[in-house]
Short mmCIF file of C-alpha atoms (C1' of nucleotides) in Angstrom, two decimals:
data_model
loop_
_atom_site.label_atom_id
_atom_site.label_comp_id
_atom_site.label_asym_id
_atom_site.label_seq_id
_atom_site.Cartn_x
_atom_site.Cartn_y
_atom_site.Cartn_z
CA MET A 1 61.42 -138.71 -43.78
CA THR A 2 60.20 -140.13 -47.32
CA THR A 3 63.12 -139.70 -49.69
CA ALA A 4 64.93 -136.44 -48.03
CA ARG A 5 65.00 -134.15 -50.89
CA LEU A 6 68.51 -133.36 -50.54
CA ALA A 7 69.10 -133.06 -54.21
CA PRO A 8 67.24 -129.89 -55.57
CA ALA A 9 65.95 -132.33 -58.39
CA THR A 10 66.55 -131.07 -61.80
CA THR A 11 63.87 -129.59 -63.80
CA ALA A 12 62.70 -132.69 -65.51
CA SER A 13 62.51 -135.02 -62.49
CA ALA A 14 60.45 -132.02 -60.32
CA LEU A 15 58.29 -132.12 -63.84
CA ALA A 16 57.87 -135.78 -63.65
CA GLY A 17 56.33 -135.41 -60.09
CA ARG A 18 54.02 -132.67 -60.98
CA LEU A 19 52.91 -134.77 -64.10
CA ARG A 20 52.50 -137.84 -61.74
CA GLU A 21 50.48 -135.47 -59.53
CA ALA A 22 48.29 -133.92 -62.08
CA ILE A 23 47.51 -137.52 -64.03
CA ASP A 24 46.52 -138.98 -60.50
CA ALA A 25 43.98 -135.98 -60.11
CA GLY A 26 42.66 -136.79 -63.77
CA ARG A 27 43.97 -133.63 -65.60
CA TRP A 28 44.16 -135.79 -68.68
CA ARG A 29 41.59 -138.68 -69.42
CA PRO A 30 42.92 -141.96 -70.25
CA GLY A 31 43.89 -142.19 -73.70
CA GLU A 32 43.94 -138.38 -74.08
CA LEU A 33 47.12 -136.88 -75.61
CA LEU A 34 49.64 -134.87 -73.55
CA ARG A 35 50.96 -132.33 -76.02
CA GLN A 36 54.78 -131.61 -75.10
CA GLU A 37 54.47 -127.86 -76.48
CA GLN A 38 51.27 -127.34 -73.97
CA ILE A 39 53.04 -128.74 -71.14
CA ALA A 40 55.99 -126.80 -71.62
CA ALA A 41 54.50 -123.49 -71.87
CA GLU A 42 52.25 -124.80 -68.89
CA TYR A 43 55.02 -125.01 -66.59
CA GLY A 44 57.03 -122.42 -68.49
CA VAL A 45 60.20 -124.84 -69.50
CA SER A 46 61.43 -126.08 -72.73
CA ARG A 47 60.34 -129.10 -74.34
CA ILE A 48 63.72 -130.94 -73.31
CA PRO A 49 62.92 -131.54 -69.60
CA VAL A 50 59.41 -132.23 -70.54
CA ARG A 51 60.23 -135.46 -72.85
CA GLU A 52 62.56 -136.58 -70.11
CA ALA A 53 59.65 -136.36 -67.72
CA LEU A 54 57.34 -138.01 -70.12
CA ALA A 55 59.96 -140.94 -70.69
CA GLN A 56 60.10 -141.26 -66.89
CA LEU A 57 56.23 -141.76 -66.61
CA GLN A 58 56.29 -144.08 -69.52
CA SER A 59 58.74 -146.33 -67.68
CA GLU A 60 56.54 -146.21 -64.60
CA GLY A 61 53.48 -147.51 -66.78
CA LEU A 62 51.54 -144.60 -66.54
CA LEU A 63 51.91 -143.39 -69.94
CA GLU A 64 51.98 -144.96 -73.30
CA VAL A 65 54.33 -143.44 -75.97
CA ALA A 66 54.27 -144.47 -79.52
CA HIS A 67 57.23 -143.14 -82.00
CA TYR A 68 55.83 -139.59 -83.43
CA ARG A 69 52.48 -140.15 -82.16
CA GLY A 70 52.65 -138.78 -78.77
CA ALA A 71 52.35 -139.77 -75.22
CA ARG A 72 48.71 -140.67 -73.49
CA VAL A 73 47.51 -141.70 -70.62
CA SER A 74 47.30 -145.42 -70.20
CA ARG A 75 43.94 -146.99 -69.66
CA PRO A 76 44.94 -150.36 -68.21
CA ARG A 77 42.87 -153.31 -69.15
CA PRO A 78 41.09 -155.05 -66.10
CA GLU A 79 42.73 -158.07 -66.73
CA GLU A 80 46.29 -155.68 -66.20
CA ILE A 81 44.92 -154.16 -62.91
CA ASP A 82 43.98 -157.64 -61.54
CA GLU A 83 47.72 -158.93 -62.59
CA LEU A 84 49.16 -156.07 -60.89
CA PHE A 85 47.50 -156.68 -57.68
CA ASP A 86 48.35 -160.56 -57.77
CA LEU A 87 52.01 -158.98 -57.86
CA ARG A 88 51.44 -156.76 -55.19
CA LEU A 89 49.98 -159.57 -52.87
CA MET A 90 53.36 -161.87 -53.66
CA ILE A 91 55.89 -158.79 -53.06
CA GLU A 92 53.95 -157.06 -50.30
CA GLY A 93 53.31 -160.16 -48.65
CA ASP A 94 56.89 -161.22 -48.64
CA LEU A 95 58.03 -157.82 -47.65
CA LEU A 96 55.57 -157.62 -44.59
CA ALA A 97 56.77 -161.29 -43.51
CA ARG A 98 60.52 -160.22 -43.70
CA ALA A 99 59.87 -157.10 -41.94
CA LEU A 100 58.01 -158.34 -39.14
CA GLY A 101 60.67 -159.35 -36.97
CA ARG A 102 62.77 -156.44 -37.44
CA HIS A 103 60.46 -153.58 -36.26
CA ASP A 104 61.01 -152.06 -32.96
CA GLN A 105 59.55 -149.05 -30.85
CA ARG A 106 60.72 -146.70 -33.11
CA SER A 107 59.44 -147.90 -36.29
CA LEU A 108 56.10 -149.14 -34.57
CA ARG A 109 55.74 -145.10 -33.15
CA GLU A 110 56.80 -144.01 -36.94
CA LEU A 111 53.79 -146.23 -38.33
CA LYS A 112 51.37 -144.82 -35.92
CA ARG A 113 52.37 -141.29 -36.36
CA LEU A 114 52.06 -141.63 -40.43
CA GLN A 115 48.63 -143.21 -39.65
CA ASP A 116 47.47 -140.28 -37.54
CA ALA A 117 48.87 -137.89 -40.45
CA LEU A 118 46.82 -139.87 -42.82
CA ASP A 119 43.74 -139.50 -41.15
CA ASP A 120 44.09 -135.63 -41.05
CA ALA A 121 44.89 -135.59 -44.93
CA ASP A 122 42.09 -133.65 -46.25
CA ASP A 123 43.24 -133.56 -50.13
CA ARG A 124 43.25 -136.98 -52.27
CA LEU A 125 46.58 -136.56 -53.29
CA GLY A 126 48.08 -136.00 -50.03
CA TRP A 127 46.08 -138.84 -48.90
CA ILE A 128 47.93 -141.13 -51.54
CA ALA A 129 51.19 -139.72 -50.72
CA GLY A 130 50.46 -140.43 -47.23
CA ASP A 131 49.46 -143.97 -47.71
CA ILE A 132 52.66 -144.81 -49.79
CA ALA A 133 54.62 -143.33 -47.06
CA PHE A 134 52.93 -145.54 -44.38
CA HIS A 135 53.46 -148.73 -46.65
CA GLN A 136 56.96 -148.18 -46.99
CA ALA A 137 57.44 -147.56 -43.38
CA LEU A 138 55.81 -150.63 -42.81
CA TYR A 139 57.85 -152.73 -45.16
CA GLY A 140 60.91 -150.71 -44.79
CA PRO A 141 62.68 -152.79 -41.96
CA ALA A 142 62.66 -155.77 -44.64
CA GLN A 143 65.67 -154.01 -45.99
CA ARG A 144 64.92 -155.09 -49.47
CA PRO A 145 65.25 -151.92 -51.69
CA ARG A 146 64.62 -153.69 -54.96
CA SER A 147 61.31 -154.90 -53.69
CA LEU A 148 60.31 -151.63 -52.19
CA ALA A 149 60.82 -150.12 -55.64
CA LEU A 150 58.95 -152.53 -57.31
CA PHE A 151 56.09 -151.59 -54.58
CA ARG A 152 56.19 -148.10 -55.99
CA GLN A 153 56.20 -149.31 -59.70
CA LEU A 154 53.44 -151.38 -59.27
CA ARG A 155 51.23 -149.14 -57.30
CA ALA A 156 51.96 -146.09 -59.76
CA PRO A 157 49.39 -147.15 -62.59
CA ILE A 158 46.83 -147.92 -60.08
CA ASP A 159 47.13 -145.05 -57.74
CA ARG A 160 45.25 -142.98 -60.12
CA PHE A 161 41.88 -145.24 -59.68
CA SER A 162 42.39 -145.17 -55.76
CA VAL A 163 42.27 -141.38 -55.78
CA GLN A 164 38.64 -141.79 -57.31
CA ALA A 165 37.44 -144.28 -54.40
CA LEU A 166 38.33 -141.37 -51.94
CA GLY A 167 35.10 -139.30 -52.73
CA PRO A 168 32.20 -138.78 -50.41
CA ARG A 169 31.06 -142.36 -49.33
CA SER A 170 35.04 -143.02 -48.89
CA ARG A 171 36.67 -146.18 -48.14
CA LYS A 172 39.10 -144.02 -46.15
CA GLN A 173 37.80 -145.18 -42.74
CA GLY A 174 38.08 -148.90 -43.80
CA TRP A 175 41.42 -148.44 -45.01
CA ALA A 176 42.40 -146.74 -41.70
CA ASP A 177 40.94 -149.39 -39.81
CA GLU A 178 42.70 -152.09 -41.68
CA HIS A 179 46.14 -150.18 -41.24
CA ARG A 180 45.72 -149.85 -37.43
CA GLN A 181 45.02 -153.53 -37.69
CA LEU A 182 48.07 -154.11 -39.13
CA ILE A 183 50.12 -152.05 -36.76
CA ALA A 184 48.68 -154.19 -33.68
CA ALA A 185 49.68 -157.46 -35.61
CA VAL A 186 53.51 -156.31 -36.29
CA ALA A 187 53.38 -154.97 -32.68
CA ALA A 188 52.24 -158.39 -31.43
CA GLY A 189 54.52 -160.32 -33.91
CA ASP A 190 51.63 -162.24 -35.56
CA ALA A 191 52.76 -163.15 -39.01
CA ALA A 192 49.68 -165.09 -40.02
CA ALA A 193 47.37 -162.29 -38.61
CA ALA A 194 49.41 -159.51 -40.42
CA GLY A 195 49.47 -161.67 -43.79
CA THR A 196 45.87 -161.97 -43.61
CA ILE A 197 44.97 -158.56 -42.87
CA LEU A 198 47.06 -157.43 -45.65
CA GLU A 199 45.76 -159.79 -48.01
CA GLY A 200 42.10 -158.24 -46.92
CA HIS A 201 43.63 -154.89 -47.42
CA LEU A 202 44.47 -155.46 -50.86
CA GLN A 203 41.58 -157.47 -51.95
CA ALA A 204 39.37 -154.50 -50.77
CA THR A 205 41.39 -152.08 -52.57
CA ARG A 206 41.35 -154.45 -55.70
CA ALA A 207 37.74 -154.42 -55.90
CA VAL A 208 37.43 -150.48 -55.27
CA VAL A 209 39.85 -150.24 -58.27
CA LEU A 210 38.70 -152.33 -60.55
CA ALA A 211 35.15 -150.84 -60.09
CA ALA A 212 36.52 -147.06 -60.58
CA CYS A 213 38.46 -148.66 -63.66
CA ALA A 214 35.38 -150.16 -65.30
CA GLY A 215 33.30 -147.04 -64.51
CA GLN A 216 35.82 -144.95 -66.24
CA GLY A 217 33.64 -145.61 -69.61
CA GLU A 218 35.27 -146.89 -73.25
CA SER A 219 36.30 -143.94 -75.32
CA MET B 1 57.91 -163.70 -82.03
CA THR B 2 59.79 -162.11 -79.35
CA THR B 3 58.57 -158.56 -79.71
CA ALA B 4 58.50 -157.89 -83.14
CA ARG B 5 60.76 -154.82 -83.85
CA LEU B 6 57.85 -153.40 -85.96
CA ALA B 7 58.76 -149.83 -84.72
CA PRO B 8 62.20 -148.80 -86.40
CA ALA B 9 62.96 -147.88 -83.20
CA THR B 10 64.11 -144.06 -82.39
CA THR B 11 67.82 -143.58 -82.29
CA ALA B 12 67.42 -143.08 -78.30
CA SER B 13 65.99 -146.59 -77.80
CA ALA B 14 68.03 -148.34 -79.96
CA LEU B 15 71.27 -146.49 -78.54
CA ALA B 16 69.71 -147.94 -75.29
CA GLY B 17 70.26 -151.33 -76.74
CA ARG B 18 73.59 -150.91 -78.13
CA LEU B 19 74.61 -149.67 -74.42
CA ARG B 20 72.99 -152.59 -72.50
CA GLU B 21 74.96 -154.81 -74.82
CA ALA B 22 78.15 -152.99 -74.12
CA ILE B 23 77.61 -152.68 -70.60
CA ASP B 24 76.95 -156.75 -70.57
CA ALA B 25 80.32 -156.93 -72.57
CA GLY B 26 82.31 -155.16 -69.94
CA ARG B 27 82.64 -152.30 -71.76
CA TRP B 28 82.70 -150.02 -68.61
CA ARG B 29 83.98 -151.32 -65.15
CA PRO B 30 81.14 -150.95 -62.34
CA GLY B 31 81.48 -147.58 -60.66
CA GLU B 32 83.21 -146.10 -63.88
CA LEU B 33 81.39 -143.08 -65.27
CA LEU B 34 79.99 -143.17 -68.81
CA ARG B 35 80.50 -139.58 -70.60
CA GLN B 36 77.61 -138.05 -72.53
CA GLU B 37 80.07 -136.42 -75.03
CA GLN B 38 82.04 -139.52 -75.47
CA ILE B 39 79.35 -141.92 -76.21
CA ALA B 40 77.72 -139.14 -78.48
CA ALA B 41 80.63 -139.20 -80.49
CA GLU B 42 81.25 -142.81 -80.25
CA TYR B 43 77.97 -143.48 -81.74
CA GLY B 44 77.60 -140.52 -84.16
CA VAL B 45 74.92 -139.05 -82.67
CA SER B 46 74.04 -135.82 -80.36
CA ARG B 47 73.88 -135.90 -76.37
CA ILE B 48 70.13 -135.72 -76.44
CA PRO B 49 69.20 -139.36 -77.10
CA VAL B 50 72.32 -140.16 -75.27
CA ARG B 51 70.77 -138.45 -72.23
CA GLU B 52 67.40 -140.45 -72.75
CA ALA B 53 69.02 -143.84 -73.34
CA LEU B 54 71.10 -143.39 -70.04
CA ALA B 55 68.06 -142.56 -68.47
CA GLN B 56 66.20 -145.78 -69.75
CA LEU B 57 68.98 -147.78 -68.37
CA GLN B 58 68.92 -145.96 -65.04
CA SER B 59 65.17 -147.21 -64.75
CA GLU B 60 66.25 -150.91 -65.73
CA GLY B 61 68.92 -150.66 -62.44
CA LEU B 62 71.96 -150.76 -64.66
CA LEU B 63 73.37 -147.24 -63.97
CA GLU B 64 73.09 -145.02 -61.13
CA VAL B 65 72.55 -141.46 -62.42
CA ALA B 66 73.45 -138.37 -60.30
CA HIS B 67 72.39 -134.87 -60.87
CA TYR B 68 75.33 -133.21 -62.83
CA ARG B 69 77.54 -135.92 -61.54
CA GLY B 70 77.20 -138.53 -64.52
CA ALA B 71 76.14 -141.92 -64.81
CA ARG B 72 78.07 -144.90 -63.86
CA VAL B 73 77.66 -148.69 -63.99
CA SER B 74 75.78 -150.07 -60.93
CA ARG B 75 77.76 -152.48 -58.39
CA PRO B 76 74.92 -154.42 -56.99
CA ARG B 77 76.04 -155.52 -53.73
CA PRO B 78 75.25 -159.52 -53.24
CA GLU B 79 72.39 -158.97 -50.87
CA GLU B 80 70.76 -157.03 -54.12
CA ILE B 81 71.73 -159.85 -56.32
CA ASP B 82 70.24 -162.53 -53.91
CA GLU B 83 67.36 -160.31 -53.37
CA LEU B 84 66.70 -160.14 -57.32
CA PHE B 85 67.12 -163.74 -57.34
CA ASP B 86 64.09 -164.09 -54.60
CA LEU B 87 61.99 -161.90 -56.96
CA ARG B 88 62.58 -163.85 -60.17
CA LEU B 89 61.88 -167.23 -57.94
CA MET B 90 58.46 -165.85 -57.00
CA ILE B 91 57.58 -163.96 -60.52
CA GLU B 92 58.98 -166.66 -62.94
CA GLY B 93 57.35 -169.53 -60.87
CA ASP B 94 53.98 -167.72 -61.00
CA LEU B 95 54.33 -167.19 -64.57
CA LEU B 96 55.65 -171.03 -65.44
CA ALA B 97 52.44 -172.09 -63.19
CA ARG B 98 50.28 -169.97 -65.17
CA ALA B 99 51.87 -170.88 -68.68
CA LEU B 100 51.52 -174.58 -68.08
CA GLY B 101 48.27 -175.57 -69.16
CA ARG B 102 48.15 -173.03 -72.19
CA HIS B 103 51.13 -174.13 -73.83
CA ASP B 104 50.42 -176.37 -77.02
CA GLN B 105 52.03 -177.99 -80.03
CA ARG B 106 52.94 -174.86 -81.78
CA SER B 107 54.47 -173.25 -78.61
CA LEU B 108 56.15 -176.11 -77.80
CA ARG B 109 57.73 -176.47 -80.98
CA GLU B 110 58.93 -173.03 -80.92
CA LEU B 111 60.66 -173.74 -77.37
CA LYS B 112 62.54 -176.75 -78.74
CA ARG B 113 63.74 -174.43 -81.78
CA LEU B 114 64.88 -171.42 -79.74
CA GLN B 115 66.75 -174.22 -77.67
CA ASP B 116 68.47 -175.62 -80.43
CA ALA B 117 69.42 -171.82 -81.64
CA LEU B 118 70.70 -171.74 -78.29
CA ASP B 119 72.88 -174.34 -78.60
CA ASP B 120 74.50 -172.95 -81.72
CA ALA B 121 74.85 -169.47 -80.15
CA ASP B 122 78.62 -168.64 -80.12
CA ASP B 123 79.10 -165.13 -78.84
CA ARG B 124 78.35 -164.75 -75.62
CA LEU B 125 75.75 -161.94 -75.84
CA GLY B 126 74.09 -163.70 -78.35
CA TRP B 127 73.39 -166.32 -75.78
CA ILE B 128 72.11 -164.20 -73.09
CA ALA B 129 69.74 -162.98 -76.17
CA GLY B 130 68.84 -166.17 -76.76
CA ASP B 131 68.21 -167.15 -73.50
CA ILE B 132 66.00 -164.19 -72.92
CA ALA B 133 63.74 -165.32 -75.95
CA PHE B 134 63.58 -168.82 -74.60
CA HIS B 135 62.12 -167.83 -71.04
CA GLN B 136 59.91 -165.29 -72.82
CA ALA B 137 58.45 -168.07 -74.88
CA LEU B 138 58.40 -170.31 -71.92
CA TYR B 139 56.36 -167.91 -70.30
CA GLY B 140 54.38 -166.03 -72.97
CA PRO B 141 51.55 -168.21 -72.98
CA ALA B 142 50.50 -167.12 -68.91
CA GLN B 143 49.27 -163.91 -70.64
CA ARG B 144 50.71 -161.94 -68.30
CA PRO B 145 52.24 -158.81 -69.81
CA ARG B 146 53.34 -157.08 -66.59
CA SER B 147 54.89 -160.06 -64.94
CA LEU B 148 56.69 -160.80 -68.05
CA ALA B 149 57.96 -157.00 -68.43
CA LEU B 150 59.04 -157.50 -64.74
CA PHE B 151 60.69 -160.66 -65.48
CA ARG B 152 63.12 -158.54 -68.42
CA GLN B 153 63.66 -155.84 -65.64
CA LEU B 154 64.72 -158.23 -62.84
CA ARG B 155 67.06 -160.04 -65.47
CA ALA B 156 68.83 -156.85 -66.60
CA PRO B 157 70.95 -156.19 -63.69
CA ILE B 158 72.09 -159.73 -63.39
CA ASP B 159 72.93 -160.43 -66.99
CA ARG B 160 76.19 -158.75 -66.98
CA PHE B 161 77.51 -161.22 -64.76
CA SER B 162 76.04 -164.06 -66.09
CA VAL B 163 77.84 -163.45 -69.29
CA GLN B 164 81.12 -163.95 -67.30
CA ALA B 165 79.84 -167.34 -66.63
CA LEU B 166 80.11 -168.18 -70.13
CA GLY B 167 83.57 -168.49 -70.26
CA PRO B 168 85.67 -171.83 -71.18
CA ARG B 169 84.48 -174.18 -68.55
CA SER B 170 80.63 -173.01 -69.28
CA ARG B 171 77.83 -173.69 -67.46
CA LYS B 172 76.17 -173.73 -70.87
CA GLN B 173 75.58 -177.29 -71.09
CA GLY B 174 74.09 -177.57 -67.81
CA TRP B 175 71.75 -174.68 -68.56
CA ALA B 176 70.55 -176.41 -71.80
CA ASP B 177 70.09 -179.53 -69.98
CA GLU B 178 67.68 -177.64 -67.64
CA HIS B 179 66.05 -176.09 -70.46
CA ARG B 180 65.28 -179.30 -72.26
CA GLN B 181 64.17 -181.02 -69.15
CA LEU B 182 61.53 -177.86 -68.75
CA ILE B 183 60.38 -178.32 -71.99
CA ALA B 184 59.44 -181.98 -71.29
CA ALA B 185 57.74 -181.08 -68.09
CA VAL B 186 55.38 -178.62 -69.82
CA ALA B 187 54.74 -181.12 -72.57
CA ALA B 188 53.76 -183.55 -69.96
CA GLY B 189 51.60 -180.90 -67.84
CA ASP B 190 53.73 -181.66 -64.93
CA ALA B 191 53.31 -178.26 -62.97
CA ALA B 192 55.49 -179.73 -59.90
CA ALA B 193 58.25 -181.06 -61.65
CA ALA B 194 58.26 -178.01 -64.06
CA GLY B 195 58.37 -175.60 -61.08
CA THR B 196 61.16 -177.83 -59.16
CA ILE B 197 63.11 -177.88 -62.49
CA LEU B 198 62.88 -173.74 -62.87
CA GLU B 199 63.94 -173.29 -59.25
CA GLY B 200 66.98 -175.47 -59.52
CA HIS B 201 67.92 -173.61 -62.92
CA LEU B 202 67.50 -170.27 -61.01
CA GLN B 203 69.37 -171.60 -57.68
CA ALA B 204 71.89 -172.78 -59.83
CA THR B 205 72.04 -169.37 -62.03
CA ARG B 206 72.16 -167.65 -58.52
CA ALA B 207 75.18 -169.10 -57.84
CA VAL B 208 77.38 -168.55 -60.54
CA VAL B 209 76.09 -164.85 -60.60
CA LEU B 210 77.19 -164.39 -56.89
CA ALA B 211 80.54 -165.64 -57.65
CA ALA B 212 80.93 -163.51 -60.40
CA CYS B 213 79.61 -160.78 -58.61
CA ALA B 214 82.21 -161.30 -55.80
CA GLY B 215 85.26 -161.79 -58.01
CA GLN B 216 84.51 -158.39 -59.55
CA GLY B 217 86.79 -156.80 -56.99
CA GLU B 218 86.10 -153.74 -54.73
CA SER B 219 87.26 -150.73 -56.47
"C1'" DC C 1 104.38 -129.28 -45.36
"C1'" DA C 2 99.49 -129.63 -44.98
"C1'" DT C 3 95.48 -127.34 -45.81
"C1'" DA C 4 91.89 -123.81 -47.15
"C1'" DG C 5 90.37 -121.03 -50.75
"C1'" DG C 6 89.19 -119.60 -55.25
"C1'" DA C 7 90.11 -119.19 -60.50
"C1'" DT C 8 89.46 -122.38 -64.26
"C1'" DA C 9 88.32 -126.20 -66.84
"C1'" DA C 10 85.12 -130.09 -67.62
"C1'" DT C 11 80.51 -131.67 -67.79
"C1'" DT C 12 75.68 -131.94 -67.23
"C1'" DG C 13 71.08 -129.64 -67.77
"C1'" DT C 14 68.12 -126.72 -70.49
"C1'" DA C 15 66.67 -123.55 -74.18
"C1'" DT C 16 66.33 -122.78 -79.42
"C1'" DC C 17 66.33 -124.43 -83.73
"C1'" DC C 18 65.80 -127.76 -87.95
"C1'" DG C 19 64.70 -131.85 -90.38
"C1'" DA C 20 61.06 -135.89 -90.45
"C1'" DA C 21 57.18 -138.23 -89.57
"C1'" DA C 22 52.12 -137.88 -89.16
"C1'" DT C 23 47.64 -135.70 -88.81
"C1'" DT C 24 44.41 -132.96 -91.35
"C1'" DC C 25 41.99 -130.68 -94.63
"C1'" DG C 26 40.91 -129.75 -99.47
"C1'" DG C 27 40.39 -131.38 -104.18
"C1'" DG C 28 39.53 -134.68 -107.72
"C1'" DC C 29 37.44 -138.81 -109.47
"C1'" DA C 30 34.51 -142.67 -109.46
"C1'" DT D 1 27.67 -138.63 -102.48
"C1'" DG D 2 31.40 -141.18 -100.87
"C1'" DC D 3 36.10 -142.29 -101.32
"C1'" DC D 4 41.16 -141.67 -102.26
"C1'" DC D 5 44.96 -139.08 -102.60
"C1'" DG D 6 48.39 -135.18 -102.24
"C1'" DA D 7 49.72 -130.80 -99.67
"C1'" DA D 8 49.74 -127.77 -95.68
"C1'" DT D 9 49.93 -127.78 -91.00
"C1'" DT D 10 51.00 -129.89 -86.69
"C1'" DT D 11 53.60 -132.10 -83.69
"C1'" DC D 12 57.88 -135.21 -82.61
"C1'" DG D 13 62.74 -136.60 -82.45
"C1'" DG D 14 67.41 -134.99 -82.96
"C1'" DA D 15 71.14 -131.27 -83.40
"C1'" DT D 16 73.40 -127.34 -82.09
"C1'" DA D 17 74.28 -123.36 -78.64
"C1'" DC D 18 74.09 -121.68 -74.13
"C1'" DA D 19 73.48 -121.93 -69.08
"C1'" DA D 20 74.15 -124.08 -64.38
"C1'" DT D 21 76.88 -127.15 -61.53
"C1'" DT D 22 80.46 -129.76 -60.14
"C1'" DA D 23 85.22 -131.20 -60.39
"C1'" DT D 24 90.64 -129.86 -60.72
"C1'" DC D 25 94.25 -127.50 -59.91
"C1'" DC D 26 97.23 -124.02 -58.52
"C1'" DT D 27 98.07 -120.60 -54.98
"C1'" DA D 28 98.37 -118.31 -50.73
"C1'" DT D 29 98.56 -118.99 -45.56
"C1'" DG D 30 98.65 -121.15 -41.12
#
DNA sequence: CATAGGATAATTGTATCCGAAATTCGGGCA
DNA sequence: TGCCCGAATTTCGGATACAATTATCCTATG
């Protein structure tokens, strides 16, 4: 029950989703140009929906588009990554605190179910999607639509690097442990513990992402 | 030195700016449909840039767009307005704190200049633009591009209501006083005072905007 | 008389085509 | 040999034309 695809989604929005996955998967290196014509041919559509999808991804911060000069995958500087995590700490901390008293048996079961699904996720992209779903369910009871949208927005430019951290010597288990600790703290209604765990969770992720970002090379 | 219009701006982005102003000015009532054809004719362009501008404004939260069903001015519920102000308090507070030690003679002079210009602003839209410029200059030294972008994004859905508060019995003077107090606190390097003044500034604005939003009527 | 059904009109989404800007490549010149 | 300048090519932004979807209104029927 992520976002119930009731609307069949227009070509442009569907394409935006496919492109987001492709970027997360490393289909284009940061700085590499995304040719409208090429994408249009690849997905069998015209350039119009391609342009709209690119504009969407630009507004999400995944692409940098220059006038008449094409779109390229953004290469966030480490300071920007740092800033994004600072913002996430603020906003997600607030969301978690507000959600805490509003969780019930049902929402807690849902959290456990999502985490179990996350353990079974085999491909990296599926894991990212599942992680987003988990955190959305965690923050959902706060009833803060704008903050939740911001949470998604702040993750978008980051997830591309998180994917790389899901390799062989994965942090997957560590993240899973922290998720379960979060569930326990929420179930116990322990705000302080939940906040501390979330902060540790995000700080650990920050380190991993910064490393992946730095290892990305220059050119 | 707001955002130096070096790029001549594409038709779509220029149109997005015009439409944003038009929405702030109340050209469309909340809930009212924005017809692509009509806008295209009105501004003498085709529907393509209109669509891109509408998508942009949607991503800014000013419009709600449904597939094949048109775009309409969003009518934020009071709880959402409240949420937006809570987020602004967090983010702008953080920005101000980080900017505090980095202001110098030049940036302070610039702030005074911007505030003087604000006093002379006669039309309401110009005042909003000037207020945004002032706060951008206030937060600029923090060197936090993402947070600054968020600041703009969080204001966008709100400013439409602030404009209404600039009427006859205006809060303009109160805002100007608070701005000058902010400058003084920043010049003195008094973080606590600056934070307090900013919070009061935003809380006062919140009350005004909530009133304007409520007075908007239902249908 | 109210309501369900369908034809028609209005509006959005997408494809194709054209002009504009930029990159690239080749030639002239110091 | 190296640099600068200009034309051809590539690619992008916008306009026009067509297809898909939704809204409206009229009619027929209970």
